[in-house]
Coordinates of C-alpha atoms in Angstrom, one line a residue:
M1 CA 22.0 6.0 5.6
L2 CA 23.2 2.0 6.4
V3 CA 20.3 1.6 8.3
L4 CA 17.6 3.4 5.9
R5 CA 19.6 1.0 3.3
L6 CA 18.9 -2.1 5.4
L7 CA 15.4 -1.2 6.0
N8 CA 15.1 -0.6 2.4
V9 CA 15.3 -4.5 2.3
V10 CA 13.5 -5.8 5.1
A11 CA 10.3 -4.0 5.0
P12 CA 9.7 -5.6 1.3
A13 CA 10.6 -9.1 2.6
Y14 CA 8.4 -8.6 5.8
F15 CA 5.5 -7.3 3.7
L16 CA 5.2 -10.2 1.8
C17 CA 6.0 -12.7 4.8
I18 CA 2.7 -11.6 6.4
S19 CA 1.1 -11.2 2.8
L20 CA 2.0 -15.6 2.7
V21 CA 0.6 -16.0 6.5
T22 CA -2.5 -14.0 5.5
F23 CA -3.6 -16.0 2.4
V24 CA -2.0 -19.5 4.1
L25 CA -4.4 -18.7 7.5
Q26 CA -7.8 -17.7 5.2
I27 CA -7.6 -20.4 3.0
F28 CA -6.6 -23.2 5.0
V29 CA -7.9 -22.0 8.5
F30 CA -10.9 -19.2 8.7
I31 CA -12.3 -20.5 4.8
P32 CA -12.5 -24.1 5.5
S33 CA -13.8 -23.2 9.6
M34 CA -17.2 -21.3 7.9
F35 CA -18.1 -24.9 6.1
R36 CA -20.0 -26.9 8.6
D37 CA -21.3 -29.2 6.6
P38 CA -19.2 -29.3 2.9
S39 CA -22.1 -31.7 1.6
T40 CA -25.2 -29.6 1.6
T41 CA -23.5 -25.9 0.9
P42 CA -25.1 -24.0 -1.1
L43 CA -23.2 -22.5 -4.3
F44 CA -23.3 -19.0 -3.0
S45 CA -22.9 -20.1 1.0
P46 CA -21.5 -17.4 2.9
A47 CA -17.7 -19.0 3.1
L48 CA -17.6 -19.0 -0.6
L49 CA -18.4 -15.6 -1.3
H50 CA -16.0 -15.0 1.4
G51 CA -13.5 -16.7 0.1
A52 CA -14.0 -14.7 -4.0
L53 CA -14.1 -11.3 -1.7
F54 CA -10.3 -12.2 -0.1
L55 CA -9.3 -13.6 -3.2
F56 CA -10.4 -10.6 -5.1
L57 CA -8.8 -8.0 -2.7
S58 CA -5.8 -9.7 -2.6
A59 CA -5.1 -10.0 -6.0
N60 CA -5.8 -6.9 -6.5
A61 CA -3.3 -5.3 -3.4
L62 CA -0.4 -8.0 -5.2
G63 CA -0.8 -7.0 -8.3
N64 CA -0.5 -3.1 -7.4
Y65 CA 2.2 -4.1 -5.5
V66 CA 4.3 -5.3 -8.4
L67 CA 2.9 -2.0 -10.3
V68 CA 4.7 0.4 -8.3
I69 CA 7.3 -1.4 -8.3
Q70 CA 8.0 -2.0 -12.0
N71 CA 6.9 1.4 -12.9
S72 CA 9.3 3.2 -11.3
P73 CA 10.0 6.9 -11.9
E74 CA 12.6 8.0 -14.6
D75 CA 15.1 8.8 -14.1
L76 CA 15.3 12.5 -15.3
G77 CA 19.6 12.1 -14.3
K78 CA 19.8 10.3 -17.1
D79 CA 18.6 12.7 -19.4
L80 CA 19.0 16.2 -18.1
N81 CA 23.1 15.4 -18.1
L82 CA 23.9 16.2 -14.8
G83 CA 27.5 15.9 -15.1
K84 CA 29.7 14.9 -12.2
G85 CA 30.5 15.9 -8.1
A86 CA 29.1 19.6 -7.6
E87 CA 26.4 19.4 -9.9
V88 CA 24.9 16.0 -9.0
A89 CA 25.2 17.2 -5.1
D90 CA 22.7 20.6 -6.0
W91 CA 20.4 17.8 -6.3
L92 CA 20.3 16.4 -3.0
D93 CA 18.0 19.2 -1.6
G94 CA 15.7 19.4 -4.2
S95 CA 16.2 23.1 -4.8
R96 CA 18.0 23.0 -8.2
S97 CA 16.7 21.9 -11.4
P98 CA 19.6 22.1 -14.1
G99 CA 18.5 22.7 -17.8
S100 CA 14.8 21.7 -16.4
A101 CA 11.9 23.6 -14.7
L102 CA 10.3 20.2 -14.0
P103 CA 7.9 20.1 -10.6
S104 CA 9.1 18.8 -8.0
T105 CA 12.3 17.1 -8.7
H106 CA 14.1 15.6 -6.2
F107 CA 18.0 13.4 -6.4
C108 CA 16.6 9.6 -3.6
R109 CA 19.4 8.9 -2.0
L110 CA 18.6 5.3 -1.6
C111 CA 17.5 5.0 -5.4
A112 CA 20.2 7.0 -6.8
R113 CA 18.1 9.0 -9.3
V114 CA 16.3 12.1 -9.4
T115 CA 12.9 12.1 -10.2
Q116 CA 10.2 13.7 -10.9
R117 CA 7.4 14.7 -9.0
H118 CA 8.6 12.9 -6.4
D119 CA 6.5 12.2 -3.4
H120 CA 8.2 9.9 -1.0
H121 CA 10.2 6.8 -0.8
C122 CA 8.3 4.0 0.1
F123 CA 10.2 1.2 2.3
F124 CA 7.4 -1.9 1.9
T125 CA 8.2 -1.3 -1.8
G126 CA 11.6 -0.4 -1.8
N127 CA 11.3 2.4 -4.3
C128 CA 10.1 5.9 -5.1
I129 CA 7.0 6.5 -5.3
G130 CA 6.1 9.7 -8.1
S131 CA 4.0 10.5 -11.4
R132 CA 4.0 7.2 -13.0
N133 CA 3.0 4.9 -9.6
M134 CA 1.2 7.0 -7.3
R135 CA -2.2 5.9 -8.7
N136 CA -1.0 2.3 -8.2
F137 CA 0.7 2.8 -4.6
I138 CA -2.8 5.0 -4.0
M139 CA -4.4 1.3 -5.4
F140 CA -2.1 -0.5 -3.3
C141 CA -2.9 1.4 0.1
L142 CA -6.9 0.6 -0.4
Y143 CA -6.9 -2.6 -1.1
T144 CA -3.9 -3.7 1.4
S145 CA -6.4 -1.8 4.0
L146 CA -9.0 -4.1 2.7
A147 CA -7.4 -7.1 2.7
C148 CA -6.4 -6.7 6.2
L149 CA -9.9 -6.1 7.3
D150 CA -11.6 -8.4 5.8
S151 CA -8.5 -11.1 7.7
L152 CA -9.4 -9.5 11.0
V153 CA -13.4 -10.1 10.7
A154 CA -12.4 -13.6 9.2
G155 CA -10.1 -14.1 12.2
M156 CA -12.7 -12.7 14.9
A157 CA -15.2 -15.2 13.9
Y158 CA -12.9 -17.9 13.8
I159 CA -11.6 -17.2 17.5
S160 CA -15.0 -16.5 18.7
A161 CA -16.1 -20.1 17.5
T162 CA -13.2 -22.2 19.0
L163 CA -12.8 -20.6 22.2
S164 CA -16.5 -19.8 22.3
M165 CA -16.3 -15.8 23.1
S166 CA -18.4 -13.5 22.3
F167 CA -17.2 -9.9 20.7
A168 CA -20.5 -8.0 21.3
D169 CA -18.9 -5.7 24.1
P170 CA -16.4 -3.8 22.3
L171 CA -13.7 -3.9 25.2
A172 CA -13.6 -7.3 24.3
F173 CA -11.2 -7.1 21.3
L174 CA -9.2 -4.7 24.0
T175 CA -9.2 -7.0 26.5
L176 CA -8.4 -9.7 24.7
L177 CA -4.1 -9.6 23.8
P178 CA -3.7 -9.5 27.8
H179 CA -6.2 -12.0 28.5
S180 CA -4.7 -14.8 25.6
I181 CA -1.2 -14.4 27.2
S182 CA -2.0 -14.8 30.5
Q183 CA -4.1 -18.0 29.0
F184 CA -1.2 -18.7 27.2
F185 CA 1.3 -19.1 29.8
S186 CA -1.2 -21.1 31.9
G187 CA -1.5 -23.9 28.8
A188 CA -4.7 -23.3 28.8
L189 CA -4.3 -21.8 25.4
L190 CA -2.6 -23.6 22.2
S191 CA 0.1 -21.5 20.5
S192 CA -1.5 -22.1 16.8
E193 CA -4.5 -19.7 18.8
M194 CA -2.1 -17.3 20.2
F195 CA -0.6 -16.4 16.7
V196 CA -4.0 -16.1 15.7
I197 CA -4.9 -13.5 18.2
L198 CA -1.6 -11.6 17.3
M199 CA -2.5 -11.6 14.0
L200 CA -5.4 -9.6 14.2
Y201 CA -3.6 -7.2 16.3
L202 CA -1.0 -6.9 13.6
W203 CA -4.1 -7.5 10.3
L204 CA -5.6 -4.2 12.4
G205 CA -2.4 -2.2 13.3
I206 CA -1.3 -2.3 8.8
G207 CA -4.9 -1.9 7.7
L208 CA -5.7 1.3 9.9
A209 CA -1.7 2.2 8.7
C210 CA -3.0 1.7 4.9
A211 CA -6.0 3.4 5.0
G212 CA -4.8 6.7 7.0
F213 CA -2.2 6.6 3.9
C214 CA -4.5 5.9 1.7
C215 CA -7.0 8.8 3.1
H216 CA -3.8 11.5 3.3
Q217 CA -2.3 10.9 0.4
M218 CA -5.9 11.4 -1.8
L219 CA -6.4 14.4 -0.4
L220 CA -2.5 15.7 -1.4
V221 CA -3.6 14.5 -5.2
L222 CA -7.0 16.5 -4.7
R223 CA -4.9 19.6 -3.9
G224 CA -2.3 18.9 -6.5
Q225 CA 0.6 18.7 -4.1
T226 CA 3.2 15.9 -3.2
R227 CA 4.4 14.9 0.1
Y228 CA 7.7 16.1 -1.0
Q229 CA 6.2 19.6 -1.9
V230 CA 4.7 19.8 1.5
R231 CA 7.7 19.5 3.1
K232 CA 9.7 21.5 1.5
G233 CA 6.6 24.5 1.7
M234 CA 6.5 24.8 -2.6
V235 CA 3.6 26.2 -3.8
V236 CA 2.0 24.7 -6.2
R237 CA -0.6 26.2 -8.8
A238 CA -3.8 26.0 -7.9
R239 CA -6.4 24.1 -10.3
P240 CA -9.4 22.2 -9.9
W241 CA -9.7 18.9 -8.6
R242 CA -11.3 16.9 -11.6
E243 CA -7.9 17.6 -13.0
N244 CA -5.7 16.6 -10.4
L245 CA -7.6 13.6 -9.9
R246 CA -7.5 13.3 -14.0
E247 CA -3.8 13.4 -13.7
V248 CA -3.0 11.2 -11.6
F249 CA -5.7 8.2 -12.2
G250 CA -6.4 8.8 -15.8
K251 CA -9.4 8.3 -17.9
R252 CA -9.2 4.9 -17.1
W253 CA -9.9 5.3 -13.9
L254 CA -12.7 2.9 -13.3
L255 CA -10.5 0.0 -14.3
G256 CA -7.9 0.5 -12.2
L257 CA -10.6 0.4 -9.0
L258 CA -11.3 -3.4 -10.5
I259 CA -8.2 -4.1 -12.3
P260 CA -4.5 -3.4 -11.5
V261 CA -3.8 -1.7 -14.5
Q262 CA -0.9 0.0 -15.6
N263 CA -0.7 3.5 -14.6
V264 CA -0.9 6.5 -17.0
E265 CA 2.3 7.8 -18.6
S266 CA 4.1 11.0 -17.0
S267 CA 3.6 14.7 -18.2
Y268 CA 7.1 14.3 -18.0
H269 CA 7.4 11.7 -20.7
R270 CA 4.7 12.6 -23.2
Q271 CA 6.3 16.2 -23.2
K272 CA 9.8 13.8 -24.5
E273 CA 7.6 12.3 -27.1
K274 CA 6.3 15.7 -28.5

């Protein structure tokens, strides 16, 4: 448990550091290298379009990241009066729901609260993912993967121009790291260039991981399931996939694709207001 709590603190700091390094490399290294002659650069040059695209992806990734943390799943334990001792312990495996028939309720040890439609605990946000922030989490994974892909392409273009090498051969990227390590220790490669090469592989790994999370999460949303329900083998009521999407993304789904907006209210919160 101590290791998990430490990871819950270190992982968000690690993500923010990677984001800061990516932003600095893009704005101060990659994009300026695209300007061959700033005095003759047209208004809609590839460099300016790439900079606008990167800022758009970064703003959406960071905005949804903040909304995931801000829209924490509601603590149902305060409203259900779970009591003390043994009653709260019954929530640890999610098997009991005293005085309630709410679906997929679960007690998170790290957050120390009971949440509705619990999906999983995200260490990179230090928060549980549930009904209130599911859409923002999916959008965060989507735009993070796109931002990493954009940084990967820009970084490869920078390395290609700096080291005068071509990535036309697919094996060139796979052999780039071992060749770069040998050149770095022989003194033929600068430390800044080696750092960019290491970041290329880091962006590739983070981008693929976030894309996988996004696709897997969308598949569960279409089925009307959560990871917690799949892990516990819970049977969910079959509903049309459009209804499942509407429950997560709401009526403003198109707006949520373009700018970070607050997620729809959970069904439990709407039931309380009624």
